[in-house]
Coordinates of C-alpha atoms in Angstrom, one line a residue:
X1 CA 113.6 103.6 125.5
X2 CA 112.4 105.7 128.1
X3 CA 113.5 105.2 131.9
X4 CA 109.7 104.7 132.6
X5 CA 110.0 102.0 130.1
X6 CA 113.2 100.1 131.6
X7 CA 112.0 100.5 135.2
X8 CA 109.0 98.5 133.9
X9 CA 110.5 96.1 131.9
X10 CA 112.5 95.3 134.9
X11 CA 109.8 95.0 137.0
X12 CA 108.7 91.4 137.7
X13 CA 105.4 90.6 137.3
X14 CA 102.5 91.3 140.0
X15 CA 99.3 89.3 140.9
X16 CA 96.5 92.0 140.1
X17 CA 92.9 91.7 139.7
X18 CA 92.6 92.5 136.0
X19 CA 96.2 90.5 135.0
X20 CA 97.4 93.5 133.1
X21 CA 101.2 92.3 133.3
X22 CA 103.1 89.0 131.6
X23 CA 106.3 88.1 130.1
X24 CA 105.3 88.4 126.5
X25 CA 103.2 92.0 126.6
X26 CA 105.8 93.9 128.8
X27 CA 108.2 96.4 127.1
X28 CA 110.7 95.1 124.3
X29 CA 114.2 95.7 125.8
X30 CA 117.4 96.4 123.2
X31 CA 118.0 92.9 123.4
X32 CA 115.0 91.4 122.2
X33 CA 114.9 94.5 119.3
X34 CA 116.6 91.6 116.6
X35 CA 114.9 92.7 113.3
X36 CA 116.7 95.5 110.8
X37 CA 115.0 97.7 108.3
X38 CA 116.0 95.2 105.5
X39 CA 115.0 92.4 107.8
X40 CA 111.8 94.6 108.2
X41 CA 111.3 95.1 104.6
X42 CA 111.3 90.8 103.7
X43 CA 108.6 90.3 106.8
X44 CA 106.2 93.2 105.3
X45 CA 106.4 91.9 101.7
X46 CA 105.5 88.3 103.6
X47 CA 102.6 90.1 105.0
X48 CA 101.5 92.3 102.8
X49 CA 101.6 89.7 99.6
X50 CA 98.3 87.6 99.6
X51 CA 95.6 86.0 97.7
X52 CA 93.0 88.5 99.0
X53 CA 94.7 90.9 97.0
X54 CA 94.4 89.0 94.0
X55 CA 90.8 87.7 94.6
X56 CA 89.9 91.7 95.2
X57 CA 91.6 92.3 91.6
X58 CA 89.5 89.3 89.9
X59 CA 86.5 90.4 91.4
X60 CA 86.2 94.2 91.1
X61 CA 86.5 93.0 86.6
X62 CA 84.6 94.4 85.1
X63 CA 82.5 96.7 87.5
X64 CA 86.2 98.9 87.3
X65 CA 87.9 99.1 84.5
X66 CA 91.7 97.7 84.9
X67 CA 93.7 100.8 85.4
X68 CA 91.2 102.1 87.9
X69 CA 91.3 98.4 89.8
X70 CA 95.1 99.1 90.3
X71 CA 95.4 102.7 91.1
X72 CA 93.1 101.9 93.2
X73 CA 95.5 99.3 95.1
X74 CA 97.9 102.3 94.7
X75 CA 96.1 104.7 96.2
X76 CA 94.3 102.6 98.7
X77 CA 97.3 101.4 100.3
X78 CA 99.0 104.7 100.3
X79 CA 96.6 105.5 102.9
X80 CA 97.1 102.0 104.7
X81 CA 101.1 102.6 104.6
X82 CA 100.7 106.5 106.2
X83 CA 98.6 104.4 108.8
X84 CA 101.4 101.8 109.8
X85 CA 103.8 104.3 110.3
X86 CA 101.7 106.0 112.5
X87 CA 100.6 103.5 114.6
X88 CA 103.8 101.7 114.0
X89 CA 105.5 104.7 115.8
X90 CA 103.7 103.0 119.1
X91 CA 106.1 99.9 118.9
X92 CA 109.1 101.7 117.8
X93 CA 108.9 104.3 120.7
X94 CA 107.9 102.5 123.7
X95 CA 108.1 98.7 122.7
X96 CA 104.4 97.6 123.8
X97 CA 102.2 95.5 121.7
X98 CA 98.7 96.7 120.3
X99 CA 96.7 95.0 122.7
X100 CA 98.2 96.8 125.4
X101 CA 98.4 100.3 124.5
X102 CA 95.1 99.9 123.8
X103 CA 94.7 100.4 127.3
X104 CA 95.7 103.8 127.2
X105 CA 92.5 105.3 124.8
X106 CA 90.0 102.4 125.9
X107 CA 90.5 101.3 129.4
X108 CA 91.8 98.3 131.4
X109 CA 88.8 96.2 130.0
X110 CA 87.3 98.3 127.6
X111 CA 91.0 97.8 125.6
X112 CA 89.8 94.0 125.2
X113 CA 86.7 94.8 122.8
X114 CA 88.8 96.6 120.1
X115 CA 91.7 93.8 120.5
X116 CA 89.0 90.9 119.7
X117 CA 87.6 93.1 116.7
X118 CA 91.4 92.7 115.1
X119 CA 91.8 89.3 116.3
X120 CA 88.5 87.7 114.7
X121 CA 89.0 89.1 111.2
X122 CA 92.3 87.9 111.5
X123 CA 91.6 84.6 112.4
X124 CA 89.1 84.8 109.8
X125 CA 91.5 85.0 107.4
X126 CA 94.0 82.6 108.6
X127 CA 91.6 79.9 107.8
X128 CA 90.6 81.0 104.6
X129 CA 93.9 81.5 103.4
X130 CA 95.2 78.0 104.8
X131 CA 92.8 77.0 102.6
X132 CA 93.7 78.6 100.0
X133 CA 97.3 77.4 100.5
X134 CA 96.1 73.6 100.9
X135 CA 93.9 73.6 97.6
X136 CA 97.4 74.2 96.2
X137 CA 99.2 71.8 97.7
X138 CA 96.2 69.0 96.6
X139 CA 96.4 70.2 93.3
X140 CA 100.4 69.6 93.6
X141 CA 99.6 66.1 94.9
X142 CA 97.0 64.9 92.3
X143 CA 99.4 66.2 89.4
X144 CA 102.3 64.3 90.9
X145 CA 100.3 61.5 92.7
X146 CA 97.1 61.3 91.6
X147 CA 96.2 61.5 95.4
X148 CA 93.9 64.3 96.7
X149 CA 92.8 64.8 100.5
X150 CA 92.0 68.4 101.4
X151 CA 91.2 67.9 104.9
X152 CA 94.1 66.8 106.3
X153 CA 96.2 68.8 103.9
X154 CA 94.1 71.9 105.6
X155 CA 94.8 70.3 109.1
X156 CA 98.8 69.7 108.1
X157 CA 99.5 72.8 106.7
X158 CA 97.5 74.7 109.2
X159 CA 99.8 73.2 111.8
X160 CA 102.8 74.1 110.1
X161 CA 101.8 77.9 110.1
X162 CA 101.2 77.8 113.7
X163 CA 104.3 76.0 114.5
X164 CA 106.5 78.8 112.9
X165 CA 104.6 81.9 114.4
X166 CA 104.5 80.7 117.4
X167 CA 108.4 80.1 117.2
X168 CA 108.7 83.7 117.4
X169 CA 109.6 86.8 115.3
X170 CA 112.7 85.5 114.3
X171 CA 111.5 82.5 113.0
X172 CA 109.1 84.7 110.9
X173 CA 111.9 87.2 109.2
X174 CA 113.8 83.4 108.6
X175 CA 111.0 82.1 106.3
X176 CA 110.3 85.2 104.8
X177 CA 114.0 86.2 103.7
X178 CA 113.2 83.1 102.0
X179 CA 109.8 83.5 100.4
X180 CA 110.4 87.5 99.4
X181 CA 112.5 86.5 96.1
X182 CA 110.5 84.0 95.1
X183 CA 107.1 85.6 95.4
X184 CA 108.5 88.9 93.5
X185 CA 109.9 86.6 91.1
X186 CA 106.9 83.8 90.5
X187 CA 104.3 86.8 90.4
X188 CA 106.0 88.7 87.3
X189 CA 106.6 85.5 85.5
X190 CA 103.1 84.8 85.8
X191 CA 101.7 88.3 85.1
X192 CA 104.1 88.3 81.9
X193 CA 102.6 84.3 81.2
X194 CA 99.2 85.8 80.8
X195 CA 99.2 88.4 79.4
X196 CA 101.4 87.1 76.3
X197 CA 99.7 83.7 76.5
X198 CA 96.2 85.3 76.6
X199 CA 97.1 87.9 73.9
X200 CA 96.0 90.4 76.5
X201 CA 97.0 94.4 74.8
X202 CA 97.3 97.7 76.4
X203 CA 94.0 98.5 74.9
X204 CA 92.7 95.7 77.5
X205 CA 93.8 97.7 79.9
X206 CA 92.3 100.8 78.5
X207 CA 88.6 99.4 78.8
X208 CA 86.3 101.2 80.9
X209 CA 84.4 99.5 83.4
X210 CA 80.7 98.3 82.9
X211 CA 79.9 100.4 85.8
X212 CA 78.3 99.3 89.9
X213 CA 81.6 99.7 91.3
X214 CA 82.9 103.5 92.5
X215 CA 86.8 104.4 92.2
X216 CA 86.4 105.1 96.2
X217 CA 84.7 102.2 96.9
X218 CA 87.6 99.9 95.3
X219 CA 90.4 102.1 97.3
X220 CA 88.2 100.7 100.4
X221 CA 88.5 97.6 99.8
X222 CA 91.5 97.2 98.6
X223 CA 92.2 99.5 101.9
X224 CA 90.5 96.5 103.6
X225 CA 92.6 94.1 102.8
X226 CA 95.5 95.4 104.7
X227 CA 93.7 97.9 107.1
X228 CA 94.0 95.3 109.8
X229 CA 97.7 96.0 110.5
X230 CA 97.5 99.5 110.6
X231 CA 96.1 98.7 114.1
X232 CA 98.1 96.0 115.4
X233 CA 101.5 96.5 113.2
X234 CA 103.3 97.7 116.8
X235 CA 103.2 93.8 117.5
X236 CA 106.1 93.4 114.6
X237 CA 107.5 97.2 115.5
X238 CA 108.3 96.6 119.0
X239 CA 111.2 94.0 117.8
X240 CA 112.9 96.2 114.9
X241 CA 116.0 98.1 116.0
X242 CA 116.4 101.5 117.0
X243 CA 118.4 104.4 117.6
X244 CA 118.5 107.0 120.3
X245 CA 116.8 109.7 118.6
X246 CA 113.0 109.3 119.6
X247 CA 111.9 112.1 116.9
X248 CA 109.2 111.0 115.2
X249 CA 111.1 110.7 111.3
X250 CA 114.7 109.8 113.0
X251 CA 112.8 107.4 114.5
X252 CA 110.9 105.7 112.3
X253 CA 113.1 106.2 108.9
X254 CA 113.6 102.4 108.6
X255 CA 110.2 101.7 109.1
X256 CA 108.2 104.0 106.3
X257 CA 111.1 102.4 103.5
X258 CA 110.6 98.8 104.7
X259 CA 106.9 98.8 104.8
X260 CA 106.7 101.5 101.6
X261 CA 108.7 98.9 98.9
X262 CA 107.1 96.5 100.9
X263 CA 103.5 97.4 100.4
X264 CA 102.5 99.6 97.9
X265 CA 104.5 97.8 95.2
X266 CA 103.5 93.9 96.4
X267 CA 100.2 95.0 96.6
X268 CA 100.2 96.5 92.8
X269 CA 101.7 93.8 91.5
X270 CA 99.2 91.1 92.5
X271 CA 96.1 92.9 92.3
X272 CA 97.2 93.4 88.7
X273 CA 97.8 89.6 88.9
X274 CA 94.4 89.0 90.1
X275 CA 92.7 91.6 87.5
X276 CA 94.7 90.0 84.4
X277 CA 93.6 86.6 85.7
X278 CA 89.6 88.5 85.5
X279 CA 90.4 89.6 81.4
X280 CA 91.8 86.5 81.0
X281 CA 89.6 84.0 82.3
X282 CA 86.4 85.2 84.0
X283 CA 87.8 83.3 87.4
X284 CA 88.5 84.8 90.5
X285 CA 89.9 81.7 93.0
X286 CA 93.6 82.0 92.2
X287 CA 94.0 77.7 92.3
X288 CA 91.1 77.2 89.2
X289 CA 93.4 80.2 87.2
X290 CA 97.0 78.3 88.1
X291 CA 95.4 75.4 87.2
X292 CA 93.9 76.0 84.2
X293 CA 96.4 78.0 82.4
X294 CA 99.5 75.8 83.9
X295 CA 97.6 72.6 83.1
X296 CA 100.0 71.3 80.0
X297 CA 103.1 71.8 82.0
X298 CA 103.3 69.7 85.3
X299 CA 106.7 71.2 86.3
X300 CA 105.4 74.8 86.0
X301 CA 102.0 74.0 87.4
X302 CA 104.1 72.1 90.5
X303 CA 106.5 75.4 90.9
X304 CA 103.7 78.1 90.5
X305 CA 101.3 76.8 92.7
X306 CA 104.5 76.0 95.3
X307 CA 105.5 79.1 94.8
X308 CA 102.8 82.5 94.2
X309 CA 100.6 80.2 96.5
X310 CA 101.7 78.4 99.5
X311 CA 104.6 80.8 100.2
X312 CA 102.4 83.5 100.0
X313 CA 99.6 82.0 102.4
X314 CA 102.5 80.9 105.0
X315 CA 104.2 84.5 104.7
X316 CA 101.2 86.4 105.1
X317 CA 99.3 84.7 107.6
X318 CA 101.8 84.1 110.2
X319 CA 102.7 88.1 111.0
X320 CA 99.6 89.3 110.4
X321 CA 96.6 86.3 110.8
X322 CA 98.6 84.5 113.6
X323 CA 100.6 86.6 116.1
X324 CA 98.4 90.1 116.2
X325 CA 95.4 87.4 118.0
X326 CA 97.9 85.7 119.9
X327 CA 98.9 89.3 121.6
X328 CA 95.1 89.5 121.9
X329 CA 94.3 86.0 123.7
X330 CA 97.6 86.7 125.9
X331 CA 96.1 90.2 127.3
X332 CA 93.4 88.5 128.3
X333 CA 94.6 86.0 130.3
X334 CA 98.9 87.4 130.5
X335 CA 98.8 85.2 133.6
X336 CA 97.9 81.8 132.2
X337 CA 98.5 82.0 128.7
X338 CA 102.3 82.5 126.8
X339 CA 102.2 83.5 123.2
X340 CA 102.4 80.2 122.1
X341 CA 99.6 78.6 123.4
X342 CA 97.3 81.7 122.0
X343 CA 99.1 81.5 118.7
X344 CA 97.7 77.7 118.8
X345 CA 94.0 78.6 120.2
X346 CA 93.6 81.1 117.0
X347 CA 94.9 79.2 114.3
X348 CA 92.3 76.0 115.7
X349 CA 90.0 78.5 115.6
X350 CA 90.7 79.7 112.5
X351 CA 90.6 76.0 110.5
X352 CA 87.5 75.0 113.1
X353 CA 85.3 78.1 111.4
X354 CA 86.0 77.2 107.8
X355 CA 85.8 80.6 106.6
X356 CA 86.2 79.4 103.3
X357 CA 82.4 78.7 102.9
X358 CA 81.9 82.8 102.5
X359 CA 84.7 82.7 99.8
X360 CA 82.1 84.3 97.2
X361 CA 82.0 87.2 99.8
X362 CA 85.6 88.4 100.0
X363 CA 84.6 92.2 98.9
X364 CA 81.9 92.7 101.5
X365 CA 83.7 91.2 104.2
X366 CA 86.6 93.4 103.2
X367 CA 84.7 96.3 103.1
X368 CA 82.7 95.5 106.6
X369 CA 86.5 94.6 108.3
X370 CA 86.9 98.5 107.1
X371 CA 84.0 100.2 108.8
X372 CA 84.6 98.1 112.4
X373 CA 88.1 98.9 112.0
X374 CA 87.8 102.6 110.7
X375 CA 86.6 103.9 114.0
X376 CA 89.4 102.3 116.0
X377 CA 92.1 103.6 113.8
X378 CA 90.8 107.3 114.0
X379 CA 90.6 107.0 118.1
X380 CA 94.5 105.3 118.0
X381 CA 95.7 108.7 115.9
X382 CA 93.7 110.9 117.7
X383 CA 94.5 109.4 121.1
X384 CA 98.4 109.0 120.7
X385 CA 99.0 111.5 118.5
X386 CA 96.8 114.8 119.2
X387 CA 96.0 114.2 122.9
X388 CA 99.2 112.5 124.5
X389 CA 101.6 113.6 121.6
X390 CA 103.4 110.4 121.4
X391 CA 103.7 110.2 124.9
X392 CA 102.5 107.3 127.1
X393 CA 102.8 106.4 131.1
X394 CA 103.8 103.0 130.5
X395 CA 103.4 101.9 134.5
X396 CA 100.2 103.0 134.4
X397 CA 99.1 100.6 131.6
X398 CA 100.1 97.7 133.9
X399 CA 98.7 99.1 136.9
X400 CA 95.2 98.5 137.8
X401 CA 95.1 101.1 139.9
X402 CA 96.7 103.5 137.1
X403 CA 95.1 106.1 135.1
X404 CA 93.5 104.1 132.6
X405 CA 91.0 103.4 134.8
X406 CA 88.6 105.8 133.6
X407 CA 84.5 104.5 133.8
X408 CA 84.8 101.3 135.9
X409 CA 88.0 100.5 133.9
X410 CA 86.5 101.5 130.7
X411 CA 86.9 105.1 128.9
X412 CA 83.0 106.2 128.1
X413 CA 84.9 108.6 125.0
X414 CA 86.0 105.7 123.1
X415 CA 82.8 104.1 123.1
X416 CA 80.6 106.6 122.5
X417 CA 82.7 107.1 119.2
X418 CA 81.9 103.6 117.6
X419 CA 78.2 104.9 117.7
X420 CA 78.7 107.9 115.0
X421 CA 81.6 106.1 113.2
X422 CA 79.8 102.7 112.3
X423 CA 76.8 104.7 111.7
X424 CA 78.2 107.0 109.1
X425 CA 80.2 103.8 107.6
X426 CA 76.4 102.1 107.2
X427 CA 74.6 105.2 105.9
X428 CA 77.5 105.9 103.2
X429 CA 78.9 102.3 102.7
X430 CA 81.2 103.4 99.3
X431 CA 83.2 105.4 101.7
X432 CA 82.8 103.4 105.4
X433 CA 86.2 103.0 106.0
X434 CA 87.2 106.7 105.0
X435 CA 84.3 108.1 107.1
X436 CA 84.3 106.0 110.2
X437 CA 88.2 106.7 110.7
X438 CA 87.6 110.3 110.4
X439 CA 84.4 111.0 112.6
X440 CA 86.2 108.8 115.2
X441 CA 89.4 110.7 115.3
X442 CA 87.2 114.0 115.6
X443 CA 84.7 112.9 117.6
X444 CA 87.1 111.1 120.0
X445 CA 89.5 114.6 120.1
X446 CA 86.4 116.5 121.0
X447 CA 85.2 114.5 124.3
X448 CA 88.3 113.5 125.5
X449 CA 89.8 117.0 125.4
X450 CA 86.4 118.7 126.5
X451 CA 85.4 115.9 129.2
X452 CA 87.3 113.1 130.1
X453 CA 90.5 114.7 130.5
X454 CA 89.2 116.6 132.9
X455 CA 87.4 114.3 134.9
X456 CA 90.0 111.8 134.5
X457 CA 93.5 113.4 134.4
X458 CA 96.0 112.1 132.4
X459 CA 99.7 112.6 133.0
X460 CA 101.3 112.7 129.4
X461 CA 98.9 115.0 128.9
X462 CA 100.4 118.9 129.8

């Protein structure tokens, strides 16, 4: 930690117009740094394991053909995982959470528009996934009880999900130690039930596609299903240990394994899941497939749904549906909000919505998360990496009168990217997410080095 960063940390907060300080968006100190690589490893399998993934997998059969839909998981995520170590780096290094070094390439207020475009998908997906989760748990019920209420299943075990993020990142890495093993171990019994049960051959997996889906288009999506915390993955970061040497692989060693195992092969596995599940039965919501092919066999039907399911949705929506928009709804009011109470006004949100109603729409809302989000990620690298080199004045991002000022507390560089980006996203949507990412990062590089810079000096910057 630098000794900017422990002067501040120290610091107690201070009454300011724009309430840029609080007690749970200042600095991580070495005592709150609690989670370990392996730790690290069990909460990004929790995260990164989800029935979007499967969903994607069941839906993209038989536009791709099955290798295709699972390289392209591979391959897609690759790109995602080089992105959270990147960004990651931003947690490690100075301990802050996404909202607030968002500060640094968007201004004191212009930081809260990109915060609230992470925090809506995710609270997007909170709800649908609790849903998810709760179909289960009514299917559990009517096979054991004959009794079925999905609304107040959806109300119960949406409360339970809020309850354990907002206990904190411990109680995160707790339940997810937990739910790691079984989820590796549910997923391959059911991908082996399948594919012996449905007679399913390695010629099956050799079919071409039928065509109306691109290779590029699928890594996008599948790209879209995790994309969201390559911008906001410093809110899990910022509490994993660390060691003295702030180089950038030294630093972050522990950090590319954990989140490596922890995504690439998770992801492969289910999306194969999900893509079997298409061959098999034509059915893309993972409850009617469970249910179906589980149906003469109570006990496994009980365990399987308990199991791929509900520990999945829990795992997966309380690091990265939950917390990233509590973060969010705390920068924007530090002063009158704690983390709790904003993990609580998102996950209401999330069940109020009922985002399951778009649940024939998964791809395209995966692949327009991608093109809002593209733009954001190529200004984060470009800003942190290209034009500060890792380096950040962290008193000046909770100092209203600090350099982040910029425009009337917004940084005219950033925003003027977002034009070009979404715009080459819509005009080539099989490659929005690639695109976006990439004219932002140059066209952000470009301004801020040629205008703002100068206008508005920056101190990291030599």
């Amino acid at each position: 930690m630098t000794s900017a960063t422990k002067e501040q940390s120290k610091r107690p907060e201070k009454s300011n117009k724009l309430n840029l300080s609080g007690k749970d968006i200042m600095p991580t100190n070495a005592n709150e740094r609690t989670v370990s690589s392996v730790g690290f490893f069990m909460i990004s399998v929790g995260m990164y394991v989800q029935l979007v993934s499967f969903i994607a997998g069941a839906q993209l059969y038989p536009g791709l053909s099955p290798i295709a839909i699972v390289l392209s998981a591979v391959f897609g995520n690759l790109i995602v995982w080089v992105l959270l170590v990147l960004t990651g780096d931003i947690g490690l290094k100075h301990g802050i959470p996404y909202a607030v070094y968002a500060r640094a390439p968007f201004g004191y207020l212009g930081a809260h528009i990109p915060a609230l475009i992470r925090a809506l998908p995710a609270i997007f997906w909170f709800g649908f996934q609790t849903w998810l989760g709760s179909l289960a748990i009514n299917e559990i019920m009517i096979a054991l009880t004959g009794y079925s209420n999905l609304t107040l299943i959806i109300i119960i075990f949406g409360a339970f999900q809020i309850y354990n993020t907002a206990s904190g990142i411990n109680a995160i890495e707790k339940f997810d130690w937990v739910a790691t093993p079984v989820l590796f171990i549910t997923g391959l019994y059911i991908l082996y039930f399948m594919i012996t049960q449905y007679n399913i051959t390695l010629a099956d997996f050799m079919t071409p596609g039928e065509g109306g889906t691109s290779f590029i288009t699928a890594m996008a999506i599948m790209a879209g299903a995790q994309i969201t915390m390559a911008v906001s993955i410093a809110d899990m970061t910022r509490f994993m240990k660390r060691g003295k040497d702030e180089s950038f692989f030294k630093l972050n060693r522990g950090s590319m394994h954990s989140q490596f195992w922890g995504l690439i092969i998770p992801m492969a596995l289910f999306v194969a899941i999900g893509m079997v599940s298409g061959i098999a039965t034509g059915e893309w919501n993972p409850i009617t497939v469970m249910t179906d092919i589980f149906s003469d066999n109570i006990f496994l039907l009980v365990f399987v749904l308990a199991a791929f399911v509900i520990f999945a949705q829990v795992a997966s929506n309380t690091g990265q549906n939950l917390m990233p928009p509590g973060y969010v709804f705390v920068n924007l009011f530090p002063h009158k909000l704690k983390f709790s109470t904003a993990v609580i006004i998102a996950g209401v949100i999330g069940l109020l919505v009922q985002p399951w109603q778009f649940a024939e729409y998964v791809s395209t809302i995966l692949l327009v998360i991608s093109c809002l989000l593209g733009p954001i990620l190529g200004i984060m690298v470009s800003d942190y990496y290209f034009v500060r080199k890792r380096k950040l004045s962290i008193e000046d991002l909770y100092n209203e009168h600090g350099q982040y000022r910029y425009m009337n507390n917004f940084n005219p560089a950033a925003f003027i990217v977002f034009i070009p980006g979404i715009l080459s996203g819509v005009i080539f949507p099989d490659y929005a997410f690639f695109i976006s990412m990439g004219v932002g990062a140059v066209v952000y590089y470009f301004l801020m080095t040629k205008w703002i810079i100068k206008k508005y000096p920056q101190k990291e910057v030599a």
